[in-house]
Short mmCIF file of C-alpha atoms in Angstrom, two decimals:
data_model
loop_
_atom_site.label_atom_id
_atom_site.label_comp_id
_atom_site.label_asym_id
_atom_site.label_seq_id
_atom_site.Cartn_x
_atom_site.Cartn_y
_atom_site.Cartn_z
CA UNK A 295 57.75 173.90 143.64
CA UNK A 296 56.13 171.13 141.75
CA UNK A 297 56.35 169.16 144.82
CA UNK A 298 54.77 171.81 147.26
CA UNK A 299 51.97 173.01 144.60
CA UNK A 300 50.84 168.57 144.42
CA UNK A 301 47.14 167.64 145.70
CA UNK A 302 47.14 166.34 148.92
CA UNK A 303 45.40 163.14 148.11
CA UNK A 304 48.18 162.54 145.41
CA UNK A 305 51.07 159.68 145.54
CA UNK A 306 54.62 160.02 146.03
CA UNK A 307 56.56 159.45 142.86
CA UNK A 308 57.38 156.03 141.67
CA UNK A 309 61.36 156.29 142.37
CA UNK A 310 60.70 156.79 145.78
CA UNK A 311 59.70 154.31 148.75
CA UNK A 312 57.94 154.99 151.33
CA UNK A 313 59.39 155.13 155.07
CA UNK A 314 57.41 152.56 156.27
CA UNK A 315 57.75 150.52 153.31
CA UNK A 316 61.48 149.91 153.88
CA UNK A 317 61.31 149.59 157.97
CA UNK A 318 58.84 146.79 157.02
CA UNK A 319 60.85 145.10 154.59
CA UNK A 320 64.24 145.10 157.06
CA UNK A 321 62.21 143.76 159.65
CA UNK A 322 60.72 140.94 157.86
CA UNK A 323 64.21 140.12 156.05
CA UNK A 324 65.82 140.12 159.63
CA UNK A 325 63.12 137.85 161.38
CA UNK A 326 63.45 135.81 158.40
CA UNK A 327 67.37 135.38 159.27
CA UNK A 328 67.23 135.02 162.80
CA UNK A 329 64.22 132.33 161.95
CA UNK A 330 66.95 130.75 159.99
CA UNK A 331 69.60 130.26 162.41
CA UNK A 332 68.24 129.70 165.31
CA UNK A 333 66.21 127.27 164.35
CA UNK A 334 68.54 124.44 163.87
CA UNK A 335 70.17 125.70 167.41
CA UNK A 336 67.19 124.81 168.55
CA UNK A 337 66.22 121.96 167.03
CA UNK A 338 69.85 120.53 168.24
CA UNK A 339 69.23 122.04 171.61
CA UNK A 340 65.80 120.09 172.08
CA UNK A 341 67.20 117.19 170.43
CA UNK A 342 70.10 116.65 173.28
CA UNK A 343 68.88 117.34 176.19
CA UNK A 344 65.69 115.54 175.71
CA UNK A 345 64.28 112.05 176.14
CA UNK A 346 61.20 110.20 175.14
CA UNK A 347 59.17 109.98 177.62
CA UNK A 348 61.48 111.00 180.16
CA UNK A 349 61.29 114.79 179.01
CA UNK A 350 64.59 117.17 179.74
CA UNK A 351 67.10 115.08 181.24
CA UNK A 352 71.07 115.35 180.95
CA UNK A 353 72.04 112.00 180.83
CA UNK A 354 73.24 111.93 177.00
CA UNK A 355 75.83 114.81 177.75
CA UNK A 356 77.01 113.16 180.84
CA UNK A 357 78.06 110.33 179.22
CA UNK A 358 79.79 112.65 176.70
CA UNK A 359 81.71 114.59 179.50
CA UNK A 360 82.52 111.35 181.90
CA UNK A 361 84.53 109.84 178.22
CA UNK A 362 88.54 109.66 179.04
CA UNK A 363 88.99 111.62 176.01
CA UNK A 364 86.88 114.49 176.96
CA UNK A 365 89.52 116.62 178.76
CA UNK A 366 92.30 115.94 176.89
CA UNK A 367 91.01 116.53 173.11
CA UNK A 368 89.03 119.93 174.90
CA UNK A 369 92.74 120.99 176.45
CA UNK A 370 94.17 120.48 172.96
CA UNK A 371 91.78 121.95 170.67
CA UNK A 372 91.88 125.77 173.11
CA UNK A 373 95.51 125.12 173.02
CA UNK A 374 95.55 124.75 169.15
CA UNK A 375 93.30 127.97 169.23
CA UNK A 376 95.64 129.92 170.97
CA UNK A 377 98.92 128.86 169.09
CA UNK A 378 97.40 129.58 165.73
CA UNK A 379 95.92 132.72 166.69
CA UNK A 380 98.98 134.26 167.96
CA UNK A 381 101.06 133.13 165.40
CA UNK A 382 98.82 134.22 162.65
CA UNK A 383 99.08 137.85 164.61
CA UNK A 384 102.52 137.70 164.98
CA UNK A 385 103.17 136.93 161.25
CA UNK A 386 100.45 139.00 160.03
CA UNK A 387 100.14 142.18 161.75
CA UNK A 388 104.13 142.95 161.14
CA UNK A 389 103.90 141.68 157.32
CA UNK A 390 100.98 144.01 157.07
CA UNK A 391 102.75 147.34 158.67
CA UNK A 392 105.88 146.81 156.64
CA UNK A 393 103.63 146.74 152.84
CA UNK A 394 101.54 149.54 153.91
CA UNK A 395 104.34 151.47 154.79
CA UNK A 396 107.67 150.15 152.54
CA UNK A 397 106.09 148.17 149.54
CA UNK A 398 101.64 149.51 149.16
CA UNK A 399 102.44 148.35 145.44
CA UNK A 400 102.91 144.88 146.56
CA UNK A 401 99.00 145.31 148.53
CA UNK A 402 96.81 143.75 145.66
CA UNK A 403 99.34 140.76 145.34
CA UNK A 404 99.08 139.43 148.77
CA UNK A 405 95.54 140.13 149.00
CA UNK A 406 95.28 138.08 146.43
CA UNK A 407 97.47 135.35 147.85
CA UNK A 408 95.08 135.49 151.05
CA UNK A 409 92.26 134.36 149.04
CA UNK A 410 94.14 131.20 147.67
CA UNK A 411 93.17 129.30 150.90
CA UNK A 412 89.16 129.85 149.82
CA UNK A 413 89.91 128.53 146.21
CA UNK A 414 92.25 124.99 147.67
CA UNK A 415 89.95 122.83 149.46
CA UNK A 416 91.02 121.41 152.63
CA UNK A 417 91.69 117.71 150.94
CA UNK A 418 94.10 119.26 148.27
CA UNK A 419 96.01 120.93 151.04
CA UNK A 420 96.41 117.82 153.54
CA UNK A 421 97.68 115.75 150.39
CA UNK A 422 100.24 117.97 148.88
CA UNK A 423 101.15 118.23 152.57
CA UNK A 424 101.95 114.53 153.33
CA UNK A 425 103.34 113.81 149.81
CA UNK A 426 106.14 116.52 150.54
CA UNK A 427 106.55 116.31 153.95
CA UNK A 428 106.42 112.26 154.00
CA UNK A 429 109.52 112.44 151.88
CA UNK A 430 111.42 115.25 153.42
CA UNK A 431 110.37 115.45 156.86
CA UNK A 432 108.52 112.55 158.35
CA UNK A 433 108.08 113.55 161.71
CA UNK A 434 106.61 116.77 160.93
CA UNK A 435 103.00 115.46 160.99
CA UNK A 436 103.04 113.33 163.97
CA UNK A 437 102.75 115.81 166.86
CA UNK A 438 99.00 117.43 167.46
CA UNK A 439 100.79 120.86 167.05
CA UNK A 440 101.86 120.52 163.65
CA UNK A 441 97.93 121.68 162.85
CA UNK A 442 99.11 125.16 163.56
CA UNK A 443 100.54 126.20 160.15
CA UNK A 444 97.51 124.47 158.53
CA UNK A 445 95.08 126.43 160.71
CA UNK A 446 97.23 129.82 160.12
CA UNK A 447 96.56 128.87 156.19
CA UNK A 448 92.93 128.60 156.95
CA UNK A 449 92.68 131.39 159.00
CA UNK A 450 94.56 133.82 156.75
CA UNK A 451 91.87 135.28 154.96
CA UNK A 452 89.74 136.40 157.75
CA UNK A 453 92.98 137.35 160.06
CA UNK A 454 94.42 139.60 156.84
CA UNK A 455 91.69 141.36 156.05
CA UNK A 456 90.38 142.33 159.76
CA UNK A 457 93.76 143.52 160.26
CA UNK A 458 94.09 145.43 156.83
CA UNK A 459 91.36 147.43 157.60
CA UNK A 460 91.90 148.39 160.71
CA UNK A 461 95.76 149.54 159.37
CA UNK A 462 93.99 150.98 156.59
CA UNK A 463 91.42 153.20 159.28
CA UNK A 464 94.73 154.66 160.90
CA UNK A 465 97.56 157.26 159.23
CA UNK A 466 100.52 155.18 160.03
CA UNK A 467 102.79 157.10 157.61
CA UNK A 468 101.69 160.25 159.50
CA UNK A 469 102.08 158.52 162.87
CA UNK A 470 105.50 157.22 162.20
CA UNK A 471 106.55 160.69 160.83
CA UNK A 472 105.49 162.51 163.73
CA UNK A 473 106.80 160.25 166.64
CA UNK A 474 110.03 160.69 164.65
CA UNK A 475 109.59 164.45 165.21
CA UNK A 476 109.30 163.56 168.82
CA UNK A 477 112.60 161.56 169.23
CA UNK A 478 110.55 158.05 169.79
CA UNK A 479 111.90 155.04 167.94
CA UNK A 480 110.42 152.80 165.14
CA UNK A 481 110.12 149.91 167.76
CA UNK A 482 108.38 152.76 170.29
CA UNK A 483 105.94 154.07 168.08
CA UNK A 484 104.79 150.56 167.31
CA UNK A 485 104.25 149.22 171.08
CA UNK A 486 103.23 152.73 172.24
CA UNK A 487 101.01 154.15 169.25
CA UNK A 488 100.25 151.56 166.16
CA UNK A 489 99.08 148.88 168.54
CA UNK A 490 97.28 150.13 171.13
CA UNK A 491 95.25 151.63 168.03
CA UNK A 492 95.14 148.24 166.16
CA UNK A 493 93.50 146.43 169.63
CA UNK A 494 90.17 146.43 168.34
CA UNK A 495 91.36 144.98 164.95
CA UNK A 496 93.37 142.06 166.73
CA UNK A 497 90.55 141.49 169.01
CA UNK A 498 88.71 141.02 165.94
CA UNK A 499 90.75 139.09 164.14
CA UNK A 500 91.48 136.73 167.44
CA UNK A 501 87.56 136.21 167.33
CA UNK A 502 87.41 134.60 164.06
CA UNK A 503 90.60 132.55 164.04
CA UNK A 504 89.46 131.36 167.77
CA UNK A 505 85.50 130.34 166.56
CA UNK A 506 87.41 128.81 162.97
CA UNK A 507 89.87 126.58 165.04
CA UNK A 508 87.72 125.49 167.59
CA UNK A 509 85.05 123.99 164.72
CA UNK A 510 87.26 122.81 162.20
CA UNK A 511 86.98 119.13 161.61
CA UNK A 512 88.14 118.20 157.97
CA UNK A 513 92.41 119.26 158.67
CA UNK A 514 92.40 117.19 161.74
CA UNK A 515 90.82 114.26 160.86
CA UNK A 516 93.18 114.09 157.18
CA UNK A 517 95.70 114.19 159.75
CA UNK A 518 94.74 111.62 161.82
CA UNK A 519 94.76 113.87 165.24
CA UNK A 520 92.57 113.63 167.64
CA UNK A 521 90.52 117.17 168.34
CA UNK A 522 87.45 118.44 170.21
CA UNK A 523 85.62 118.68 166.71
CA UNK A 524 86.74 114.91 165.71
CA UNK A 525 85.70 113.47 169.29
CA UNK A 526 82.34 115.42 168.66
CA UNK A 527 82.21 112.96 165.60
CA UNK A 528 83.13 109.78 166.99
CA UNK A 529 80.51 110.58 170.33
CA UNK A 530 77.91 111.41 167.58
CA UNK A 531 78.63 107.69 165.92
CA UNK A 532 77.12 105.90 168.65
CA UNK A 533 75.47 108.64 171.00
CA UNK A 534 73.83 111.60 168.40
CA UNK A 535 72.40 113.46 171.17
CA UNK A 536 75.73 113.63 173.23
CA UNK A 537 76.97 115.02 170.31
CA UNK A 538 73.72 117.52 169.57
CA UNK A 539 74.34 118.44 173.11
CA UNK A 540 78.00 118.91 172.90
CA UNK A 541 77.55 121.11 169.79
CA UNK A 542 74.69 122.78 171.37
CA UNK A 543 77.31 123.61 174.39
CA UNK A 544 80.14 124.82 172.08
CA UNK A 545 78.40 127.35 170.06
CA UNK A 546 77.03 128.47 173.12
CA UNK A 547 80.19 128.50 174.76
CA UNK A 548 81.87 130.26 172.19
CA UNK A 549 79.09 133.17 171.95
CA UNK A 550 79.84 134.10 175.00
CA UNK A 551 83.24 134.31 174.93
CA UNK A 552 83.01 136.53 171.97
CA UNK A 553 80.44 138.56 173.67
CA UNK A 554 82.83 139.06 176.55
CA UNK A 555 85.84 140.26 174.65
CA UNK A 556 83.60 142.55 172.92
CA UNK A 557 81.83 144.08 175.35
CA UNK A 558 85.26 144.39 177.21
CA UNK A 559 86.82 146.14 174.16
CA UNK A 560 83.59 148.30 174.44
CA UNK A 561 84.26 149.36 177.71
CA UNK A 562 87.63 150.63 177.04
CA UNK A 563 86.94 152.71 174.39
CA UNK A 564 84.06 154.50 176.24
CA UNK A 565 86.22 154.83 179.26
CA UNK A 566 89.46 156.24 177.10
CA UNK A 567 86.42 158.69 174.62
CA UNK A 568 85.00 159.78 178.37
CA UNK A 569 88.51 160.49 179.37
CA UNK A 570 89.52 162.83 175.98
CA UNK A 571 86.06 164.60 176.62
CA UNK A 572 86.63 165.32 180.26
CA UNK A 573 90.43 166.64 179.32
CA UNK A 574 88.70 168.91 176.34
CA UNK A 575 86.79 169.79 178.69
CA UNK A 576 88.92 170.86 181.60
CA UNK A 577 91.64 172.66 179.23
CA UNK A 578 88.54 174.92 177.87
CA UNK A 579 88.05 175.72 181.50
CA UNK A 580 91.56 176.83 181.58
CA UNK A 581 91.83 178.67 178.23
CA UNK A 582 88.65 180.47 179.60
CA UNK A 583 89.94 181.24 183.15
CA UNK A 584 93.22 182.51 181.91
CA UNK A 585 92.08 184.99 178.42
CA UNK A 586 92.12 188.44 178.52
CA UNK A 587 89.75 190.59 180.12
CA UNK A 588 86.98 192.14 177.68
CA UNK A 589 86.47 195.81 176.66
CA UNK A 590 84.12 196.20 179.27
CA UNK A 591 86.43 195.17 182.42
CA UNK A 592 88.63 197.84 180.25
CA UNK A 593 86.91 200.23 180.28
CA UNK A 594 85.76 199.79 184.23
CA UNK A 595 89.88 200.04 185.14
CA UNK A 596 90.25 203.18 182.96
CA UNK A 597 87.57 205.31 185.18
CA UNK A 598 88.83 204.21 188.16
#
């Protein structure tokens, strides 16, 4: 009432902001980002592909691509990707399934543990690697693949958190109970139900392991292998715009591969929401075609 009977000339108490107020202040705070990341994009952008006095030109980035080690350190690094990221999904999403379901106690202890890899640097891990390994294994570090369990340690906090919430955003006890009801196996009810409902989660999760992998320098060059992040580095020694054009290339690259998996997952979950509304509907059509006549159609038959 004390609102209603206020002049209409008066202002609007001091707890509350204006409409306008806030829409200004998100848009200036997200011009203000975008300002901020884009413009080193740019600024790399304009500073590879350009010459003085020559103008736009790509002669930096072909001498990039025609290097011998081009192809092979590219091949290795989206073969790297892919190992670590299906690993890390294979380890994880099973690890994850059996605590929520067996051992939820155990849930703030390995979240914990995930974070570990955010508190060791990369310098600290590549040196109590080769101290133990040197003695115990030699070999282990030689191959180019041997970055995969270092990447999966990297990787771990991103991968086990994308994953625990999308296991936490489903019922699994309930899902498991009532496939059980329906005669359908543990194993089953995992390829059949849990993951088909988890996709969006390991699509996720595959997104940020991929982008992590494909720019991670520091593991790599500790371990004296040769990746597309450390040939970047060497190209950048003696050619810096090859290698501002080469980074330019990669992020670019790499946006649109995440856009494309995205917009993919997108697709299928309108087509599979369009498909459940056109079944509602159809089975109200039914339930309509087939009830009982009214009191009126009754009453029509009686004087007949």
């Amino acid at each position: 009432m004390a609102a209603l009977d206020a002049p209409a000339g008066s202002k609007p108490p001091s707890g509350r902001r204006r409409p306008g107020t806030r829409g200004t202040a998100q848009a200036t705070i997200f011009s203000i980002a975008l300002i901020l990341f884009f413009t080193p994009l740019v600024a790399s952008a304009a500073f590879g592909f350009t010459l003085p006095g020559k103008g736009f030109t790509l002669d930096s980035l072909d001498v990039a691509v025609q290097n011998t080690n081009f192809l092979p350190q590219l091949s290795t690094t989206l073969q790297l990707a892919a190992l670590s990221t299906l690993a890390s999904l294979l380890l994880l999403v099973p690890t994850l399934l059996f605590l929520h379901l067996r051992a939820p106690k155990m849930l703030p202890l390995t979240e914990w543990l995930s974070v570990v890899p955010y508190v060791v640097p990369a310098i600290a891990l590549v040196s109590g690697a080769n101290l133990f390994f040197r003695n115990v294994a030699p070999s282990l570090l030689v191959g180019t693949y041997s970055l995969v369990p270092f990447y999966m340690v990297l990787t771990l906090p991103l991968v086990y958190r994308t994953l625990d919430a999308g296991i936490r955003a489903l019922d699994i006890r309930t899902l498991f109970a009532a496939s059980a009801s329906l005669g359908a196996t543990p194993l089953q009810t995992l390829v059949r139900i849990i993951l088909p409902n988890l996709r969006a989660a390991m699509l996720g999760a595959s997104l940020l392991s991929c982008a992590l992998v494909l720019g991670e320098y520091a593991l790599a060059s500790l371990l004296l292998h040769s990746t597309f992040p450390v040939f970047m580095v060497e190209v950048g020694m003696n050619q810096p715009r090859a290698a501002a054009a080469l980074s330019f290339l990669s992020i670019v690259a790499t946006w649109l591969l995440l856009a494309a998996l995205s917009g993919a997952s997108a697709k299928r979950i309108r087509k599979r929401s369009s498909t459940r509304s056109k079944g509602q509907a159809s089975n109200g059509l039914q339930l309509q075609e087939s009830a009982p006549a009214g009191p009126c159609s009754a009453t029509k038959g009686i004087s007949r």
